[in-house]
Short mmCIF file of C-alpha atoms and ligand atoms in Angstrom, two decimals:
data_model
loop_
_atom_site.label_atom_id
_atom_site.label_comp_id
_atom_site.label_asym_id
_atom_site.label_seq_id
_atom_site.Cartn_x
_atom_site.Cartn_y
_atom_site.Cartn_z
CA MET O 1 0.00 0.00 0.00
CA LEU O 2 2.59 2.59 1.12
CA GLU O 3 6.08 2.11 -0.32
CA VAL O 4 8.99 4.35 0.63
CA GLU O 5 12.20 3.68 -1.30
CA GLY O 6 15.56 5.31 -0.69
CA LEU O 7 14.14 8.33 1.14
CA THR O 8 16.61 11.05 2.08
CA VAL O 9 15.51 14.20 3.91
CA ALA O 10 17.90 17.12 4.47
CA TYR O 11 17.40 20.44 6.21
CA GLY O 12 20.24 22.45 4.70
CA ALA O 13 23.41 20.71 5.88
CA ILE O 14 21.55 18.41 8.28
CA LEU O 15 20.85 14.93 6.93
CA ALA O 16 17.82 13.88 8.97
CA VAL O 17 16.91 10.73 7.01
CA GLN O 18 19.25 8.71 4.82
CA ASN O 19 18.22 6.17 2.21
CA VAL O 20 15.25 4.85 4.20
CA SER O 21 13.01 2.21 2.65
CA LEU O 22 9.88 0.96 4.34
CA SER O 23 6.42 -0.30 3.55
CA VAL O 24 3.00 -0.52 5.17
CA LEU O 25 0.57 -3.12 3.88
CA GLN O 26 -3.21 -2.91 3.97
CA GLY O 27 -4.53 -3.22 7.54
CA GLU O 28 -1.07 -3.40 9.13
CA ILE O 29 0.28 -1.53 12.11
CA VAL O 30 3.92 -0.67 11.49
CA VAL O 31 5.94 1.04 14.20
CA LEU O 32 8.92 3.32 13.64
CA LEU O 33 11.22 3.30 16.67
CA GLY O 34 14.44 5.11 17.51
CA PRO O 35 15.90 7.67 19.91
CA ASN O 36 15.28 11.42 19.81
CA GLY O 37 16.61 12.95 16.62
CA ALA O 38 16.72 9.59 14.77
CA GLY O 39 14.58 10.91 11.92
CA LYS O 40 11.17 9.41 12.72
CA THR O 41 9.17 12.65 12.49
CA SER O 42 11.07 13.73 9.37
CA THR O 43 10.14 10.42 7.72
CA LEU O 44 6.44 10.95 8.49
CA MET O 45 6.65 14.57 7.35
CA ALA O 46 8.30 13.55 4.08
CA ILE O 47 5.50 11.03 3.46
CA SER O 48 3.01 13.86 4.14
CA GLY O 49 4.91 15.96 1.60
CA VAL O 50 5.93 18.68 4.04
CA ALA O 51 9.57 17.80 4.80
CA PRO O 52 12.16 18.44 2.07
CA ARG O 53 12.60 15.15 0.16
CA LYS O 54 16.12 15.21 -1.25
CA ALA O 55 15.92 11.75 -2.80
CA GLY O 56 13.66 8.73 -2.89
CA LYS O 57 10.28 7.55 -4.01
CA ILE O 58 7.08 7.54 -1.93
CA THR O 59 4.10 5.77 -3.47
CA LEU O 60 0.61 4.88 -2.31
CA ASP O 61 -0.96 2.02 -4.26
CA GLY O 62 1.72 2.47 -6.89
CA THR O 63 1.35 6.22 -7.51
CA ASP O 64 3.79 8.84 -6.22
CA LEU O 65 2.40 10.87 -3.32
CA GLY O 66 4.11 14.04 -4.51
CA GLN O 67 5.25 16.90 -2.32
CA GLY O 68 3.70 19.95 -0.73
CA GLY O 69 0.19 21.05 0.18
CA HIS O 70 -2.65 18.65 0.70
CA THR O 71 -1.85 15.99 -1.88
CA ALA O 72 -1.17 13.19 0.59
CA VAL O 73 -4.24 13.85 2.71
CA ARG O 74 -6.49 13.87 -0.35
CA ARG O 75 -5.01 10.52 -1.35
CA GLY O 76 -5.89 9.13 2.09
CA VAL O 77 -2.61 9.53 3.96
CA VAL O 78 -3.38 11.48 7.11
CA HIS O 79 -0.79 12.58 9.66
CA VAL O 80 -1.55 13.24 13.33
CA PRO O 81 1.57 15.17 14.32
CA GLU O 82 3.30 15.17 17.67
CA GLY O 83 1.75 18.03 19.64
CA ARG O 84 -1.60 17.33 17.92
CA MET O 85 -1.97 20.74 16.19
CA ILE O 86 -5.41 21.40 17.62
CA PHE O 87 -6.87 24.90 17.30
CA GLY O 88 -7.64 25.79 20.93
CA ASP O 89 -9.89 28.75 20.12
CA LEU O 90 -12.09 26.72 17.78
CA SER O 91 -14.80 24.41 19.05
CA VAL O 92 -14.39 20.64 19.10
CA ARG O 93 -16.88 20.46 16.21
CA GLU O 94 -14.94 23.04 14.16
CA ASN O 95 -11.68 21.19 14.73
CA LEU O 96 -13.29 17.96 13.55
CA MET O 97 -14.77 19.61 10.47
CA ILE O 98 -11.27 20.71 9.39
CA GLY O 99 -10.45 17.02 8.86
CA ALA O 100 -13.24 16.65 6.31
CA GLU O 101 -12.52 20.00 4.65
CA ILE O 102 -8.80 19.48 4.18
CA ALA O 103 -9.38 16.10 2.53
CA LYS O 104 -12.37 17.43 0.54
CA ARG O 105 -14.64 14.76 2.06
CA LYS O 106 -18.32 15.00 2.91
CA PRO O 107 -18.44 15.85 6.65
CA ASP O 108 -19.73 13.07 8.89
CA LEU O 109 -19.08 13.69 12.57
CA ASP O 110 -19.96 10.08 13.41
CA LEU O 111 -16.71 9.00 11.72
CA ALA O 112 -14.93 10.54 14.72
CA LEU O 113 -17.58 10.35 17.43
CA ASP O 114 -18.32 6.63 17.03
CA TRP O 115 -14.65 6.03 17.92
CA PHE O 116 -14.41 8.72 20.60
CA PRO O 117 -17.90 9.05 22.14
CA ASP O 118 -16.54 11.20 25.00
CA LEU O 119 -16.27 14.06 22.49
CA ARG O 120 -20.01 14.00 21.70
CA SER O 121 -21.01 16.07 24.74
CA ARG O 122 -18.11 18.49 24.17
CA LEU O 123 -18.79 19.45 20.54
CA SER O 124 -19.65 23.10 21.26
CA GLU O 125 -16.83 23.68 23.73
CA ARG O 126 -13.56 25.31 22.81
CA ALA O 127 -10.89 22.69 22.22
CA ARG O 128 -8.60 24.30 24.79
CA ALA O 129 -11.00 23.14 27.54
CA LEU O 130 -10.20 19.48 26.81
CA SER O 131 -7.82 17.29 28.81
CA GLY O 132 -4.64 15.88 27.23
CA GLY O 133 -6.30 12.54 26.50
CA GLN O 134 -9.34 14.22 24.97
CA LEU O 135 -7.11 16.44 22.80
CA GLN O 136 -5.42 13.35 21.43
CA MET O 137 -8.85 11.81 20.77
CA LEU O 138 -9.80 15.01 18.95
CA ALA O 139 -6.62 14.93 16.87
CA ILE O 140 -7.23 11.32 15.82
CA GLY O 141 -10.96 12.00 15.40
CA ARG O 142 -10.15 14.89 13.07
CA ALA O 143 -7.88 12.59 11.07
CA LEU O 144 -10.70 10.02 10.82
CA MET O 145 -12.96 12.72 9.38
CA SER O 146 -10.56 12.68 6.38
CA ARG O 147 -11.44 8.97 5.83
CA PRO O 148 -7.80 7.84 5.86
CA LYS O 149 -6.47 4.72 4.21
CA LEU O 150 -3.24 5.22 6.12
CA LEU O 151 -3.05 6.98 9.45
CA MET O 152 0.35 8.22 10.62
CA LEU O 153 0.44 8.77 14.37
CA ASP O 154 3.43 10.60 15.83
CA GLU O 155 3.76 9.79 19.54
CA PRO O 156 0.01 9.61 20.22
CA THR O 157 0.52 8.66 23.87
CA LEU O 158 3.02 11.42 24.71
CA GLY O 159 2.20 13.02 28.06
CA LEU O 160 -0.90 10.89 28.70
CA ALA O 161 -1.70 9.18 32.01
CA PRO O 162 -0.97 5.41 32.05
CA ARG O 163 -4.67 4.43 31.98
CA ILE O 164 -5.28 6.66 28.96
CA VAL O 165 -2.16 5.24 27.28
CA GLU O 166 -3.69 1.75 27.57
CA ASP O 167 -6.97 2.99 26.05
CA MET O 168 -5.14 4.69 23.22
CA PHE O 169 -3.17 1.56 22.28
CA ARG O 170 -6.38 -0.50 22.37
CA LYS O 171 -8.09 2.03 20.11
CA ILE O 172 -5.19 2.07 17.63
CA SER O 173 -5.25 -1.71 17.48
CA LYS O 174 -9.01 -1.68 16.87
CA LEU O 175 -8.70 0.96 14.12
CA SER O 176 -6.34 -1.28 12.17
CA LYS O 177 -8.76 -4.21 12.52
CA HIS O 178 -11.33 -1.96 10.85
CA GLY O 179 -9.07 -1.65 7.81
CA VAL O 180 -7.13 1.55 8.54
CA SER O 181 -3.42 0.96 8.01
CA ILE O 182 -1.25 2.61 10.63
CA LEU O 183 2.30 3.94 10.68
CA LEU O 184 3.11 4.65 14.29
CA VAL O 185 5.95 6.53 15.98
CA GLU O 186 6.16 5.68 19.67
CA GLN O 187 8.42 5.86 22.70
CA HIS O 188 6.55 3.08 24.55
CA LEU O 189 8.64 0.35 22.92
CA THR O 190 7.17 -2.82 24.37
CA HIS O 191 3.61 -1.65 24.24
CA SER O 192 3.84 -0.39 20.68
CA LEU O 193 5.56 -3.61 19.52
CA ASP O 194 2.78 -5.59 21.23
CA ILE O 195 0.12 -4.04 19.00
CA SER O 196 2.24 -3.84 15.80
CA ASP O 197 2.69 -6.33 12.99
CA ARG O 198 6.13 -5.09 11.95
CA GLY O 199 8.61 -2.42 12.90
CA TYR O 200 11.67 -0.46 11.79
CA VAL O 201 14.38 0.95 14.05
CA LEU O 202 16.02 4.22 13.02
CA ALA O 203 19.29 5.61 14.33
CA ASN O 204 21.09 8.64 12.91
CA GLY O 205 18.58 8.77 10.07
CA CYS O 206 19.23 5.18 8.90
CA ILE O 207 17.30 1.95 9.38
CA VAL O 208 19.39 -0.29 11.64
CA ALA O 209 16.86 -3.08 12.22
CA GLU O 210 13.52 -4.18 10.83
CA GLY O 211 11.21 -7.15 10.97
CA ALA O 212 8.24 -8.75 12.65
CA ALA O 213 7.34 -6.96 15.89
CA TYR O 214 7.84 -10.06 18.06
CA GLU O 215 11.35 -10.52 16.61
CA LEU O 216 12.34 -6.87 16.99
CA LYS O 217 11.50 -7.01 20.69
CA LYS O 218 14.50 -9.27 21.29
CA ASP O 219 16.81 -7.70 18.67
CA PRO O 220 19.89 -6.18 20.36
CA ALA O 221 19.98 -3.51 17.61
CA LEU O 222 16.93 -1.97 19.27
CA THR O 223 18.81 -1.26 22.50
CA THR O 224 21.95 -0.19 20.66
CA ALA O 225 19.93 2.30 18.60
CA TYR O 226 18.78 4.07 21.74
CA LEU O 227 22.41 4.78 22.61
CA ALA O 228 22.96 6.48 19.23
CA LYS O 229 22.63 10.25 18.93
CA SER O 230 21.57 12.95 16.45
CA ALA O 231 21.81 13.34 12.69
CA LYS O 232 24.97 13.30 10.58
CA ARG O 233 26.21 16.37 8.75
CA ILE O 234 26.64 16.29 5.00
CA PRO O 235 30.44 16.09 4.52
P1 ATP V 14 12.08 13.16 18.19
O1 ATP V 14 11.70 11.87 18.81
O2 ATP V 14 12.93 14.01 19.09
O3 ATP V 14 10.95 13.91 17.56
P2 ATP V 14 12.83 12.15 15.59
O4 ATP V 14 13.35 10.77 15.54
O5 ATP V 14 11.43 12.36 15.21
O6 ATP V 14 13.12 12.78 17.02
P3 ATP V 14 13.43 14.25 13.73
O7 ATP V 14 12.57 15.21 14.49
O8 ATP V 14 12.98 13.77 12.42
O9 ATP V 14 13.79 12.99 14.65
O10 ATP V 14 14.86 14.92 13.59
C1 ATP V 14 15.94 14.31 12.85
C2 ATP V 14 17.09 15.31 12.78
O11 ATP V 14 16.72 16.40 11.95
C3 ATP V 14 17.48 15.92 14.12
O12 ATP V 14 18.87 16.07 14.13
C4 ATP V 14 16.79 17.25 14.14
O13 ATP V 14 17.50 18.18 14.93
C5 ATP V 14 16.84 17.63 12.65
N1 ATP V 14 15.68 18.48 12.27
C6 ATP V 14 14.38 18.15 12.39
N2 ATP V 14 13.61 19.13 11.91
C7 ATP V 14 14.46 20.11 11.48
C8 ATP V 14 14.28 21.39 10.87
N3 ATP V 14 13.06 21.87 10.58
N4 ATP V 14 15.39 22.10 10.56
C9 ATP V 14 16.64 21.61 10.82
N5 ATP V 14 16.86 20.43 11.38
C10 ATP V 14 15.81 19.68 11.71
#
């Protein structure tokens, strides 16, 4: 479904991602692991078309996703960024509607509210009144309003209480069983590998290990990667 081949992302002299190839198949959960600065967010942003792709091919169902603007989201690749990017001054309903608008889809609030019923009673409230867990629900709910084929979630459990983290992982697992493919970036290694089919480990912008989630769990490269630091400079 999603194929990334030889992706390189550079911010000026900083090589954030180097020659990364990965795939996500229909209905799979694939996790991208690695320490801070490994290039995980840059990979997701390049797939979304917003990070500078220096080299490589990114295709969805065989066709290039292109760069810039809203191309990826209209093709069904929807990114829930770290930090959620919720508009605090807009209502919960208005935030959700943005998901439909940006993807040029017919709005259907039930696409989000059936998954996150807690938001139903909060629709008219300003988003800034929500708790951290509810904001993450809103961010994913907004993405669901775009009717994604592939959902990219960047650290969806960051800063959430342990009980909410459990709920979130359960929900992500359930979403994939309903046919949404998921590319996940997470810091909860064991938990994210538990719900994933496959995974890739990034260090210094390069893939250092990949495979079935249950195999990656015991791969020493996973631990080694977390000792690696920051991106390489272009010589
Ligand atoms: P984190 O878990 O901290 O978000 P990450 O694995 O997602 O890390 P990236 O955020 O993709 O890693 O960063 C990869 C490298 O690219 C880092 O060295 C980072 O400092 C650099 N970088 C990221 N965004 C930019 C930018 N806009 N301009 C310059 N350098 C950047």
